[in-house]
Coordinates of C-alpha atoms in Angstrom, one line a residue:
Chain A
X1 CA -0.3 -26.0 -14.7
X2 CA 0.6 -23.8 -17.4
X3 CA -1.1 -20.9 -16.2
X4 CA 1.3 -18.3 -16.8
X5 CA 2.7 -18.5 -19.8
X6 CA 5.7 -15.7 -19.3
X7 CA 7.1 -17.5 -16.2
X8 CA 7.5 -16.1 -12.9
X9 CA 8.2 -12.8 -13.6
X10 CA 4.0 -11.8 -14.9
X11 CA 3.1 -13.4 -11.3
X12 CA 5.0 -11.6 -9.4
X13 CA 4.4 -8.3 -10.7
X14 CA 0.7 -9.7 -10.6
X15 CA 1.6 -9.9 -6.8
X16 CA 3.5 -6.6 -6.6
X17 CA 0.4 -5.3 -7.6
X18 CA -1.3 -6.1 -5.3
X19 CA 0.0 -4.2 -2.3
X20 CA -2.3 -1.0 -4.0
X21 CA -5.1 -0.7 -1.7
X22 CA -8.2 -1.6 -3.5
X23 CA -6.5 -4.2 -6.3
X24 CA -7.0 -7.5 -6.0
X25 CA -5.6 -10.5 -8.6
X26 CA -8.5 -9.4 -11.5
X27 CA -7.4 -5.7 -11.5
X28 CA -3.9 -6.3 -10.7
X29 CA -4.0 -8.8 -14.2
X30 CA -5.6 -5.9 -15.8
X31 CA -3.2 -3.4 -14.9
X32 CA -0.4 -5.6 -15.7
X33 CA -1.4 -6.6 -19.2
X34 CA -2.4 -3.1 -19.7
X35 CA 1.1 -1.9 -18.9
X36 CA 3.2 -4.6 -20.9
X37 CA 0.5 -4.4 -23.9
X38 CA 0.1 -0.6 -24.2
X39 CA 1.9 1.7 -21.8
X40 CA 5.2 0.4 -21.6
X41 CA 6.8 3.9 -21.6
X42 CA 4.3 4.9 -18.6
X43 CA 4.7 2.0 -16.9
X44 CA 8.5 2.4 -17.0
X45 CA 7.9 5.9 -15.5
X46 CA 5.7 5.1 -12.5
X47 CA 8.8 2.4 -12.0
X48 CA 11.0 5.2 -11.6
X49 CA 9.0 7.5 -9.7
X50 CA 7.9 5.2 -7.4
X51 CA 11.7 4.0 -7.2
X52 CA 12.6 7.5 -6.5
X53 CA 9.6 8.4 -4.4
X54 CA 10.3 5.4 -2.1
X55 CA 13.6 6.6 -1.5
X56 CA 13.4 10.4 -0.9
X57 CA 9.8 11.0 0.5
X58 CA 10.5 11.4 4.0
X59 CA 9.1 13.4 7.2
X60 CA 8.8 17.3 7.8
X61 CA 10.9 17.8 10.9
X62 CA 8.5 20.2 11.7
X63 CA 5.2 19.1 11.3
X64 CA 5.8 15.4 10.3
X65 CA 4.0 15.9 6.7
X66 CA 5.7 13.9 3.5
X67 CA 8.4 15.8 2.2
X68 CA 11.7 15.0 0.4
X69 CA 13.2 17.8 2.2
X70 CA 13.9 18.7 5.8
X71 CA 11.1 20.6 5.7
X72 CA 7.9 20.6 4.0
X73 CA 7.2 23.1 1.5
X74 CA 4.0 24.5 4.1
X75 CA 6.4 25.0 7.3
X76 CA 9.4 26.5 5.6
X77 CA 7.2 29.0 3.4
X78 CA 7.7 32.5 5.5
X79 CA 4.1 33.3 3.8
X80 CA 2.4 30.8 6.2
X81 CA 1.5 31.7 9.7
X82 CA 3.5 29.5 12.1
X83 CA 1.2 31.0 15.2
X84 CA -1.7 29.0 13.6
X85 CA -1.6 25.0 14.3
X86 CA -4.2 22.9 12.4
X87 CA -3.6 19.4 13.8
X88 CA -4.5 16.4 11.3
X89 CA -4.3 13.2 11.0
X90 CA -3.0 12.2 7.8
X91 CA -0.9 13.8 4.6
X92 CA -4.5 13.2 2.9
X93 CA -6.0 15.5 5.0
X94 CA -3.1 18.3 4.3
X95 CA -3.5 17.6 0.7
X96 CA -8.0 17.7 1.4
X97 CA -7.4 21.1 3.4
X98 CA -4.8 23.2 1.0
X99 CA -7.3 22.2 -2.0
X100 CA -9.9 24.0 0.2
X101 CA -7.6 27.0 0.2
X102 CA -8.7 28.8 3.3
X103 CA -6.0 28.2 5.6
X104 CA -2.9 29.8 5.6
X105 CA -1.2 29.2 8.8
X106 CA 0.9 25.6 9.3
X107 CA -0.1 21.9 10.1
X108 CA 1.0 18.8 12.6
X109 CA 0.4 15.2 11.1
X110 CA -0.3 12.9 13.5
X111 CA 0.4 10.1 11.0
X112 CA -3.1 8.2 12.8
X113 CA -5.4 8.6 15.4
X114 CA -5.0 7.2 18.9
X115 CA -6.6 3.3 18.9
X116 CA -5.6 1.3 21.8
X117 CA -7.2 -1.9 19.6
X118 CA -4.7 -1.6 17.0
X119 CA -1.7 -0.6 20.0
X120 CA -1.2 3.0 18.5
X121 CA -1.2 5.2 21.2
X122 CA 0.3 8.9 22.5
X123 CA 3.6 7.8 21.7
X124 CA 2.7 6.9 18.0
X125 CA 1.4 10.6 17.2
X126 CA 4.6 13.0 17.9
X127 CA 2.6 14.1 20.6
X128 CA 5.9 15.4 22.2
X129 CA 6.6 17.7 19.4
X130 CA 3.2 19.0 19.4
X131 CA 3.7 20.0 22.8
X132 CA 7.3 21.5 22.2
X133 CA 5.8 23.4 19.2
X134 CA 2.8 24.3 21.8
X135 CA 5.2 25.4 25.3
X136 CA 7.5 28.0 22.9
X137 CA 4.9 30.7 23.3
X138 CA 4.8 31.2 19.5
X139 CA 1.8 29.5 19.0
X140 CA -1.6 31.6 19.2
X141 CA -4.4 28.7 18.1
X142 CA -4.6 25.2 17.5
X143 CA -7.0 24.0 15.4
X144 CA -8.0 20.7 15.6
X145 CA -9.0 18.7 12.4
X146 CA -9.3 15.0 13.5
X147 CA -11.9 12.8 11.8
X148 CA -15.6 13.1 13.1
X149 CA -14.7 9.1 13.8
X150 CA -15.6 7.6 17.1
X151 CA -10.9 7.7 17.2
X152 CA -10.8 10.9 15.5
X153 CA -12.9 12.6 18.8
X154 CA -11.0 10.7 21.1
X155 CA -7.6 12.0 19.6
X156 CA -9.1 15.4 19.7
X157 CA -10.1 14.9 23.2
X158 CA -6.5 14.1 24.0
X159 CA -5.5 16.6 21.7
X160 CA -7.3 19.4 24.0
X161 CA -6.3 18.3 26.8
X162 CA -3.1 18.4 26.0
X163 CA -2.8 21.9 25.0
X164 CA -4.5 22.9 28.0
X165 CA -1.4 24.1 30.2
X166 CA -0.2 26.5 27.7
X167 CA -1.7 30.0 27.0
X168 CA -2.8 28.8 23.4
X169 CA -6.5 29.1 22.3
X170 CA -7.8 25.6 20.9
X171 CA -10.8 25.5 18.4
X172 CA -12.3 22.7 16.0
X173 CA -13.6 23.1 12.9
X174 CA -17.2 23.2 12.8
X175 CA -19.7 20.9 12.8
X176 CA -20.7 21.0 9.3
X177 CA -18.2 18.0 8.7
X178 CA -20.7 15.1 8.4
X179 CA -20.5 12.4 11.7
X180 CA -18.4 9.6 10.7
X181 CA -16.7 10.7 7.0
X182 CA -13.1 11.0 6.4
X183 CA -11.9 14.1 5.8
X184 CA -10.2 13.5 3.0
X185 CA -13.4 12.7 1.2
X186 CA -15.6 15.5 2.7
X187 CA -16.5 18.1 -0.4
X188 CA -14.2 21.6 -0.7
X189 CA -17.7 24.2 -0.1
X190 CA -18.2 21.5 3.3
X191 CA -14.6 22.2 4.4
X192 CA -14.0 25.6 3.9
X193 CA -17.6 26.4 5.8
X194 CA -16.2 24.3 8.8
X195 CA -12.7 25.7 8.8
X196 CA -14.6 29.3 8.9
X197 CA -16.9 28.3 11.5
X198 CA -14.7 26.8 13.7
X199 CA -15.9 26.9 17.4
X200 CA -13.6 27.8 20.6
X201 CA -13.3 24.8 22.8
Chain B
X1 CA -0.4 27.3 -4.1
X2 CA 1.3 24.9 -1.5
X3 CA -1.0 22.4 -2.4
X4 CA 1.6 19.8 -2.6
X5 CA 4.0 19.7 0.6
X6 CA 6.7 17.0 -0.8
X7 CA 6.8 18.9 -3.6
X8 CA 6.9 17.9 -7.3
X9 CA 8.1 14.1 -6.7
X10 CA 4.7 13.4 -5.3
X11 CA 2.4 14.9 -8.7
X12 CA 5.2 13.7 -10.1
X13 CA 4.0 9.9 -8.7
X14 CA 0.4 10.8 -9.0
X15 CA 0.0 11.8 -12.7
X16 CA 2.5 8.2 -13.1
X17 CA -0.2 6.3 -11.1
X18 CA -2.9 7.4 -13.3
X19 CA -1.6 5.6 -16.6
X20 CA -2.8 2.5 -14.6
X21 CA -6.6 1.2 -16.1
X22 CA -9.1 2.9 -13.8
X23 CA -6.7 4.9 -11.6
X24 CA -7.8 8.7 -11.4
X25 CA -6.6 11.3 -8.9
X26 CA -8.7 10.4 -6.7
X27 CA -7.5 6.6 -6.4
X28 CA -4.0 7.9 -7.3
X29 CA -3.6 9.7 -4.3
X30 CA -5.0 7.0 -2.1
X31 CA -3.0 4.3 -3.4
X32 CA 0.3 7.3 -2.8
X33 CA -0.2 7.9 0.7
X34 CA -1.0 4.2 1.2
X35 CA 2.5 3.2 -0.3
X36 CA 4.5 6.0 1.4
X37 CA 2.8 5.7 4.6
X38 CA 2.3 1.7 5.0
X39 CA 3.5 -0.2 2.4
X40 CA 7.6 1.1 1.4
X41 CA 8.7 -2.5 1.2
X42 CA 5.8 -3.3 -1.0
X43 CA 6.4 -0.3 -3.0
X44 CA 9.9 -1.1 -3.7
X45 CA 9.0 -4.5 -4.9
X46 CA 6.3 -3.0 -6.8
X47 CA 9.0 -0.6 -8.5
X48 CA 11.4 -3.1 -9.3
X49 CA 9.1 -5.8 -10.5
X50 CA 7.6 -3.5 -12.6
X51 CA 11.0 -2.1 -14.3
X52 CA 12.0 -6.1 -14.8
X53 CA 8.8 -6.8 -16.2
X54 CA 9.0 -3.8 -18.8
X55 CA 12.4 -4.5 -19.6
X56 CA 12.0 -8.4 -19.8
X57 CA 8.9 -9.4 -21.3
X58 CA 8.2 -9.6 -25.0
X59 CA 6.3 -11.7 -27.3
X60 CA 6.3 -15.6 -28.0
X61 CA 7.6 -16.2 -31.3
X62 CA 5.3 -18.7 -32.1
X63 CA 1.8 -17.5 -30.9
X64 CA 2.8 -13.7 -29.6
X65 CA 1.7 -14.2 -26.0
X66 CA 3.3 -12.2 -23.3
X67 CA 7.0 -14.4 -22.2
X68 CA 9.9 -13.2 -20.9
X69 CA 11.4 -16.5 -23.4
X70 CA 11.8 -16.3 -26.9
X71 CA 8.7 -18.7 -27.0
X72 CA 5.9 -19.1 -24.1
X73 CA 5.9 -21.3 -21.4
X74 CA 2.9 -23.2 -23.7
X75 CA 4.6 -22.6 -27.2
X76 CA 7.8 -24.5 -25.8
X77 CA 5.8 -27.5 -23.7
X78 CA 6.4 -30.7 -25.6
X79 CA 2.7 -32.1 -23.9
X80 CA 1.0 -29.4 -25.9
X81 CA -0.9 -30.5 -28.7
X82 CA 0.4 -28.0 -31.2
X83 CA -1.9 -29.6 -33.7
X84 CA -4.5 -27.8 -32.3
X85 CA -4.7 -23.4 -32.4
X86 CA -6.7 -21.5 -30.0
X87 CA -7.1 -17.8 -31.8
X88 CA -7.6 -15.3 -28.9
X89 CA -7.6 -11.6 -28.5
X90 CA -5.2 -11.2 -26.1
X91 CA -3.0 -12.3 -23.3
X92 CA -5.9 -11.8 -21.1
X93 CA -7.8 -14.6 -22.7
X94 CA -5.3 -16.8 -22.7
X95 CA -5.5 -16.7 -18.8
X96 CA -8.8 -17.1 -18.6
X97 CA -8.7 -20.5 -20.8
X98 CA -5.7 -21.9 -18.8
X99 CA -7.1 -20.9 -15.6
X100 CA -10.8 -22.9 -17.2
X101 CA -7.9 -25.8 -17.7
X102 CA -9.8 -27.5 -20.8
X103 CA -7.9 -26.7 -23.2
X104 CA -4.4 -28.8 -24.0
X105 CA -3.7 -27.3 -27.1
X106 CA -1.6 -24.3 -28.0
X107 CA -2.6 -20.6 -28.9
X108 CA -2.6 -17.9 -31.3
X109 CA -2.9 -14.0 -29.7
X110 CA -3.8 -11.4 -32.0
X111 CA -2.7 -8.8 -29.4
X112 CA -6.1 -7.0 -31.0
X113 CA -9.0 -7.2 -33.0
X114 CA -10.1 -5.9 -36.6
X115 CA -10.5 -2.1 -36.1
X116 CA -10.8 0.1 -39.0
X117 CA -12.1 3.1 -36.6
X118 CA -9.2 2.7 -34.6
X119 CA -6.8 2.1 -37.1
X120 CA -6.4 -1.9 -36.6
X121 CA -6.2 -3.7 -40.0
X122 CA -5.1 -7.3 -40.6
X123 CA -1.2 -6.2 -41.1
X124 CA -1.5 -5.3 -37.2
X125 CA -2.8 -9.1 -35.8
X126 CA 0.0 -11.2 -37.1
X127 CA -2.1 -13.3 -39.3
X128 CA 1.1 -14.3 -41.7
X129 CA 2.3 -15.5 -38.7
X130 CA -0.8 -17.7 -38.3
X131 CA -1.3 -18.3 -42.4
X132 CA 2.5 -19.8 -41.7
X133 CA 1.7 -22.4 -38.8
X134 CA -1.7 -23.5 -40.8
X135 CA 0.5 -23.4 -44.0
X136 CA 2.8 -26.4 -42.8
X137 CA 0.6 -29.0 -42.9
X138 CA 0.5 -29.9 -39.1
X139 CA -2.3 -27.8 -37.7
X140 CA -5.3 -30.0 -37.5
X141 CA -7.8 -27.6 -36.2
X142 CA -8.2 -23.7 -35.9
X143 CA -10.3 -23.0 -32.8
X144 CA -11.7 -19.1 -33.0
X145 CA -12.0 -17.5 -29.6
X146 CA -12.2 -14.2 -30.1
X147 CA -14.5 -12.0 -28.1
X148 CA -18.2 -11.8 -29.5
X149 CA -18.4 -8.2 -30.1
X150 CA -18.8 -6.9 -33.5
X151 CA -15.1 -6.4 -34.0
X152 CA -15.1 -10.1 -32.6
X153 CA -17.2 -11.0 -34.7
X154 CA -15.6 -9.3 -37.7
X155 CA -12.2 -11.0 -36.8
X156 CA -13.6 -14.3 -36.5
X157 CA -14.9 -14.2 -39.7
X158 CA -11.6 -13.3 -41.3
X159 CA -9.8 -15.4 -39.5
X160 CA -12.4 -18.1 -40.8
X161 CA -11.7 -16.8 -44.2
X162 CA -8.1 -17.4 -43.9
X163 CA -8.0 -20.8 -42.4
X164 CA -10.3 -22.0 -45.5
X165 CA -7.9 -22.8 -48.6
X166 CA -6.1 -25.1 -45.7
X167 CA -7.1 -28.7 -44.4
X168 CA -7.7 -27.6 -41.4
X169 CA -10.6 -27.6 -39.5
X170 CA -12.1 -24.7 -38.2
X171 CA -14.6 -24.0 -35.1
X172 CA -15.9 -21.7 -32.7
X173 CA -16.8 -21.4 -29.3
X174 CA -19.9 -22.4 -28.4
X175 CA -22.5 -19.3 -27.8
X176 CA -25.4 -19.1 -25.9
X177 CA -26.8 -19.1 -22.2
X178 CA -23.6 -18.7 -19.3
X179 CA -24.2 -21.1 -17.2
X180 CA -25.4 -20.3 -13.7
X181 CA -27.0 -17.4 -14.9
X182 CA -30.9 -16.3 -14.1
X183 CA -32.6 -16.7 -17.7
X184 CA -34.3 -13.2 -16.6
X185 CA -31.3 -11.4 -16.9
X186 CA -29.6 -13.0 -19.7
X187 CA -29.8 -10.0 -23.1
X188 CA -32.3 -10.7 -25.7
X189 CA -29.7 -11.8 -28.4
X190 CA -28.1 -14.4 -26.5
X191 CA -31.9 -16.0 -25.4
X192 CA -32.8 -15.6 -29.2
X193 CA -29.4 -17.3 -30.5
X194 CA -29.6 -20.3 -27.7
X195 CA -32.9 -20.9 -28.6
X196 CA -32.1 -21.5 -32.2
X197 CA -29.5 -23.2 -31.8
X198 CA -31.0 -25.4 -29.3
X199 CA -29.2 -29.2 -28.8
X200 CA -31.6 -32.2 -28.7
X201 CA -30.8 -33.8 -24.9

């Protein structure tokens, strides 16, 4: 078989490729002869920035958000309200809720949802930092942002009752958020009418 | 605007993402997250294949596929009839005919087709470099495969035009129905074509 006529190295970057959700070996051929045929200098960037990206993009101490610093750019900013907590479940949904633009206060990224099928549980969430950020006293609301997901309202669930023992007022945006989307995907006008109609628990 | 909590090396990996085919900011951000969140290793390799491939791969001497050799794995294989020249538009098609496995021949890529909107004239598809091989007596048979578009058409034609002051035999793929297509759906040009050019059984 003389499939591949430059060798190894045009499969394996056809394999490479494939690790980017939603490519399979026809796009990932695409994207690679695309590259090599006409984009050599951009393809030689997004090598180095995903290089560099891989090596520096770490987690917020604070709120576990992506960051190439200690601290994300939301929690060290003095401009944001630390005594506001909007708890989340992925850096999407950070990214989904800034471009809304109606909250000012700070986030926690629970990196995934609790899912006993796929073994991620309280321990997998930073739960314990939650509840160190919560038992301070700074804290006045937590506002929980989970996915309308059957996991997403089960993490919520957990997410309320753990915030119960402190003196800390616990809200969730409003139902406006259509059952079973992701919020990342939900429209900005959608978001920023739940975020503003959020309901006391 | 805090839009961004890692800061610039994440746009920074977003606006590289997009130079892939079909990638906007939408997918750009997905594929991001995905990589920083699940798939570092996978990233990495992506990264470094990717630089390798940029830095390493060039064009076969002989028929200007992609190869990371100064001639392509086909060029260079003594079972190869190079009597016979396959004339393609690009890499992409070469797969495709290696990956059909009927062809034992060897190939010509124009890396293009005839353009004149876009700029792409006959100085740009390396057809000395063919006029050469066909020049030297040992071609038997120029085989045109180029797409059948208008500009494929166009190039075809050319190419036909070339190939005639030589002994060398030139043909075309065969057009007309795909098979296991529904007739009903096949366009009105390709029924109209197969039909005149229908082959006593």
């Amino acid at each position: 078989m003389h499939a591949n006529p430059s060798g190894d190295l045009l499969s394996r970057l056809l394999a490479a490729l494939q690790v980017l959700p939603g490519v399979g070996p026809r796009s990932a051929q695409r994207m690679a002869l695309h590259l090599l045929q006409h984009e050599r200098q951009g393809g030689k960037l997004l090598a180095d920035t995903l290089q560099q990206a891989i090596d520096r993009v770490g987690h917020c101490k604070t709120c576990r958000n992506l960051t190439t610093e200690q601290q994300c750019g939301v929690c060290s900013n003095p401009e944001r309200d630390n005594t506001l907590i909007c708890a989340v479940e992925s850096p999407a949904d950070v990214m989904a809720l800034e471009q809304a633009g109606v909250f000012s206060g700070c986030y926690f990224v629970l990196l995934g949802r609790l899912s006993p099928l796929d073994g991620i549980g309280p321990d997998d969430l930073g739960f314990e930092m939650l509840v160190k950020r919560l038992s301070d006293g700074q804290v006045r609301e937590l506002i929980i942002a989970t996915n309308t997901s059957v996991e997403g309202e089960a993490t919520a669930h957990y997410l309320y009752e753990l915030a119960r023992p402190y003196p800390v007022k616990v809200s969730r945006l409003a139902q406006g958020v259509p059952l079973g989307g992701e919020l990342e995907y939900v429209d900005r006008s959608t978001l920023a009418l739940s975020f503003n109609n959020r309901a006391p628990v």
